[in-house]
Amino acid sequence: MKSFQRFALTPGEPAGIGPDLCLLLARAAQPQILIAIASCSLLEQRAAQLALQIKLVPVTPAAWPVQPAQAGTLYVWETPLPAASVQAGILDPCNSSYVLETLSRAGQGCLAGDFAGMITAPVHKGVINEAGIPFSGHTEFLAELTGTEQVVMMLATRNLRVALVTTHLPLAKVAEAITDQRLEKVTRILHADLINKFGIAEPRILVCGLNPHAGEGGHLGREEIDIIEPCLQRLRSEGMNLIGPLPADTLFTPRNLEHCDAVLAMYHDQGLPVLKYQGFGAAVNVTLGLPIIRTSVDHGTALELAGTGRIDTGSLQVALETAYRMAESRL
């Protein structure tokens, strides 16, 4: 008898498209055991709005299922929703504690070995903060939950991975944030997780320079000379296959990317516009450095589309496929 792995799926903001995505996804069978950590009443309400016939099967840690659900069926670990009802597209701060509880259950379940990984639909940071709960995002929340000091954001399509040295910083603050210590930590995490979670024995990583033309020999900035190249050379001496720093405007060409396992970009809008141009709607957000597997969609809550049925499940499907492959690579 084949052995299956369990994965947690969190629907995110209840007024957004996360519940819709979970239900639409359940129309087809999954190759692994997928458990939505959610309110059954919310899913029932949204299914009725979408005219979907999805059978919800309650499950608990006391008796996890051992087979994947059939097409048209969704396993649900019931998580109570504070609000009596949810109106698609209308945020309610009262439900913020519910959103964080689903994340806590998924994360703790991964740590305990109940789940091989977790896949997250989008949350709405603003409404959680309006509820008086300090929250800066999934990544930071899960880092604190798992006691992880440093994590790395990586987005990926089916044929390109881009990790970031810095994430959500104003452009004016990026250069000062590119330190030897940060660059070394991020590179080590990226390299280790490509091996341990993606099963790539000898990762080949292309590294962007910070400045135009990678600094033009110091004429357009010295970060490449003073910080990036010395750090990369030190890590190369340990056996890492690091190419760069390369000018970002020519790095993302088919010839360069042909044998590349990942690109390391210095800042958010250096690498992600290229990746999203190539695969928006079919990309996945992966948090590296965590002791657990966590993938997510590459889009937001799309409140205006909740309950309409006019959404694409492509990104969530890629997030699931990526989590499944990562879990297999860890075996």
CSV table of N, CA, C and O in Angstrom, one decimal, residues 181-222:
chain,number,residue,atom,x,y,z
A,181,GLN,N,27.6,40.4,6.1
A,181,GLN,CA,27.0,39.4,7.0
A,181,GLN,C,25.6,39.0,6.4
A,181,GLN,O,25.3,37.8,6.4
A,182,ARG,N,24.8,39.9,6.0
A,182,ARG,CA,23.5,39.6,5.4
A,182,ARG,C,23.7,38.7,4.1
A,182,ARG,O,23.0,37.7,4.0
A,183,LEU,N,24.6,39.2,3.3
A,183,LEU,CA,24.8,38.4,2.0
A,183,LEU,C,25.2,37.0,2.3
A,183,LEU,O,24.8,36.1,1.6
A,184,GLU,N,26.2,36.8,3.2
A,184,GLU,CA,26.6,35.5,3.5
A,184,GLU,C,25.5,34.6,4.1
A,184,GLU,O,25.3,33.5,3.6
A,185,LYS,N,24.7,35.1,5.0
A,185,LYS,CA,23.6,34.4,5.6
A,185,LYS,C,22.6,33.9,4.5
A,185,LYS,O,22.2,32.8,4.5
A,186,VAL,N,22.2,34.9,3.7
A,186,VAL,CA,21.2,34.6,2.7
A,186,VAL,C,21.7,33.6,1.7
A,186,VAL,O,21.0,32.6,1.3
A,187,THR,N,23.0,33.7,1.2
A,187,THR,CA,23.5,32.8,0.3
A,187,THR,C,23.7,31.4,0.9
A,187,THR,O,23.4,30.4,0.2
A,188,ARG,N,24.1,31.3,2.1
A,188,ARG,CA,24.2,30.0,2.7
A,188,ARG,C,22.8,29.3,2.9
A,188,ARG,O,22.7,28.1,2.6
A,189,ILE,N,21.8,30.1,3.2
A,189,ILE,CA,20.4,29.5,3.3
A,189,ILE,C,19.9,29.1,2.0
A,189,ILE,O,19.4,27.9,1.8
A,190,LEU,N,20.1,29.9,1.0
A,190,LEU,CA,19.7,29.5,-0.4
A,190,LEU,C,20.4,28.3,-0.9
A,190,LEU,O,19.7,27.3,-1.4
A,191,HIS,N,21.7,28.2,-0.7
A,191,HIS,CA,22.5,27.1,-1.1
A,191,HIS,C,22.0,25.8,-0.4
A,191,HIS,O,21.8,24.7,-1.0
A,192,ALA,N,21.9,25.9,0.9
A,192,ALA,CA,21.5,24.7,1.7
A,192,ALA,C,20.1,24.2,1.4
A,192,ALA,O,19.9,23.0,1.3
A,193,ASP,N,19.2,25.1,1.2
A,193,ASP,CA,17.8,24.6,0.9
A,193,ASP,C,17.6,24.1,-0.5
A,193,ASP,O,16.8,23.3,-0.8
A,194,LEU,N,18.4,24.6,-1.5
A,194,LEU,CA,18.4,24.0,-2.8
A,194,LEU,C,18.9,22.6,-2.7
A,194,LEU,O,18.4,21.7,-3.5
A,195,ILE,N,19.8,22.3,-1.8
A,195,ILE,CA,20.3,20.9,-1.6
A,195,ILE,C,19.3,20.1,-0.9
A,195,ILE,O,18.8,19.0,-1.3
A,196,ASN,N,18.9,20.6,0.3
A,196,ASN,CA,18.1,19.8,1.3
A,196,ASN,C,16.6,19.8,1.0
A,196,ASN,O,15.9,18.8,1.3
A,197,LYS,N,16.1,20.8,0.3
A,197,LYS,CA,14.6,20.8,0.1
A,197,LYS,C,14.2,20.7,-1.4
A,197,LYS,O,13.1,20.4,-1.7
A,198,PHE,N,15.2,20.9,-2.3
A,198,PHE,CA,14.9,20.7,-3.7
A,198,PHE,C,15.7,19.6,-4.3
A,198,PHE,O,15.5,19.3,-5.5
A,199,GLY,N,16.6,19.0,-3.5
A,199,GLY,CA,17.3,17.8,-4.0
A,199,GLY,C,18.3,18.1,-5.1
A,199,GLY,O,18.6,17.2,-5.9
A,200,ILE,N,18.9,19.3,-5.1
A,200,ILE,CA,19.9,19.7,-6.1
A,200,ILE,C,21.2,19.5,-5.5
A,200,ILE,O,21.6,20.2,-4.6
A,201,ALA,N,22.0,18.5,-6.0
A,201,ALA,CA,23.2,18.1,-5.3
A,201,ALA,C,24.3,19.2,-5.3
A,201,ALA,O,24.9,19.5,-4.3
A,202,GLU,N,24.4,19.9,-6.4
A,202,GLU,CA,25.5,21.0,-6.6
A,202,GLU,C,24.8,22.2,-7.2
A,202,GLU,O,24.9,22.4,-8.4
A,203,PRO,N,24.2,23.0,-6.4
A,203,PRO,CA,23.4,24.2,-7.0
A,203,PRO,C,24.3,25.2,-7.7
A,203,PRO,O,25.4,25.4,-7.2
A,204,ARG,N,23.9,25.7,-8.8
A,204,ARG,CA,24.6,26.7,-9.5
A,204,ARG,C,23.7,28.0,-9.4
A,204,ARG,O,22.6,28.0,-9.9
A,205,ILE,N,24.3,29.0,-8.7
A,205,ILE,CA,23.6,30.2,-8.4
A,205,ILE,C,24.2,31.4,-9.1
A,205,ILE,O,25.4,31.6,-9.0
A,206,LEU,N,23.4,32.1,-9.8
A,206,LEU,CA,23.8,33.4,-10.4
A,206,LEU,C,23.5,34.5,-9.5
A,206,LEU,O,22.4,34.6,-9.0
A,207,VAL,N,24.4,35.4,-9.3
A,207,VAL,CA,24.3,36.5,-8.3
A,207,VAL,C,24.3,37.8,-9.0
A,207,VAL,O,25.2,38.1,-9.8
A,208,CYS,N,23.3,38.6,-8.8
A,208,CYS,CA,23.2,40.0,-9.4
A,208,CYS,C,24.1,40.9,-8.7
A,208,CYS,O,24.3,40.8,-7.4
A,209,GLY,N,24.7,41.9,-9.4
A,209,GLY,CA,25.3,43.0,-8.8
A,209,GLY,C,24.2,44.0,-8.2
A,209,GLY,O,23.0,43.8,-8.6
A,210,LEU,N,24.6,44.9,-7.4
A,210,LEU,CA,23.7,45.9,-6.9
A,210,LEU,C,23.5,47.1,-7.9
A,210,LEU,O,22.4,47.5,-8.2
A,211,ASN,N,24.6,47.5,-8.5
A,211,ASN,CA,24.6,48.7,-9.3
A,211,ASN,C,24.4,48.4,-10.8
A,211,ASN,O,24.6,47.3,-11.2
A,212,PRO,N,24.0,49.4,-11.6
A,212,PRO,CA,24.0,49.2,-13.1
A,212,PRO,C,25.4,48.7,-13.5
A,212,PRO,O,26.4,49.1,-13.1
A,213,HIS,N,25.4,47.7,-14.5
A,213,HIS,CA,26.6,47.1,-15.0
A,213,HIS,C,27.5,46.5,-13.9
A,213,HIS,O,28.7,46.5,-14.0
A,214,ALA,N,26.8,46.1,-12.8
A,214,ALA,CA,27.6,45.5,-11.7
A,214,ALA,C,28.7,46.5,-11.2
A,214,ALA,O,29.7,46.1,-10.8
A,215,GLY,N,28.4,47.8,-11.2
A,215,GLY,CA,29.3,48.8,-10.7
A,215,GLY,C,30.3,49.3,-11.7
A,215,GLY,O,31.0,50.3,-11.4
A,216,GLU,N,30.4,48.7,-12.9
A,216,GLU,CA,31.3,49.3,-13.9
A,216,GLU,C,32.7,49.5,-13.4
A,216,GLU,O,33.3,50.5,-13.5
A,217,GLY,N,33.2,48.4,-12.7
A,217,GLY,CA,34.6,48.5,-12.1
A,217,GLY,C,34.8,49.6,-11.1
A,217,GLY,O,35.9,50.1,-10.9
A,218,GLY,N,33.7,49.9,-10.4
A,218,GLY,CA,33.8,50.9,-9.3
A,218,GLY,C,33.3,52.3,-9.8
A,218,GLY,O,33.1,53.2,-8.9
A,219,HIS,N,33.1,52.5,-11.0
A,219,HIS,CA,32.7,53.9,-11.5
A,219,HIS,C,31.2,54.1,-11.3
A,219,HIS,O,30.8,55.3,-11.2
A,220,LEU,N,30.4,53.1,-11.1
A,220,LEU,CA,29.0,53.3,-10.8
A,220,LEU,C,28.6,52.7,-9.4
A,220,LEU,O,27.5,52.4,-9.2
A,221,GLY,N,29.6,52.7,-8.5
A,221,GLY,CA,29.3,52.2,-7.2
A,221,GLY,C,30.4,51.1,-6.8
A,221,GLY,O,30.8,50.4,-7.6
A,222,ARG,N,30.7,51.0,-5.5
A,222,ARG,CA,31.7,50.1,-5.1
A,222,ARG,C,31.2,48.9,-4.3
A,222,ARG,O,32.0,48.1,-3.8
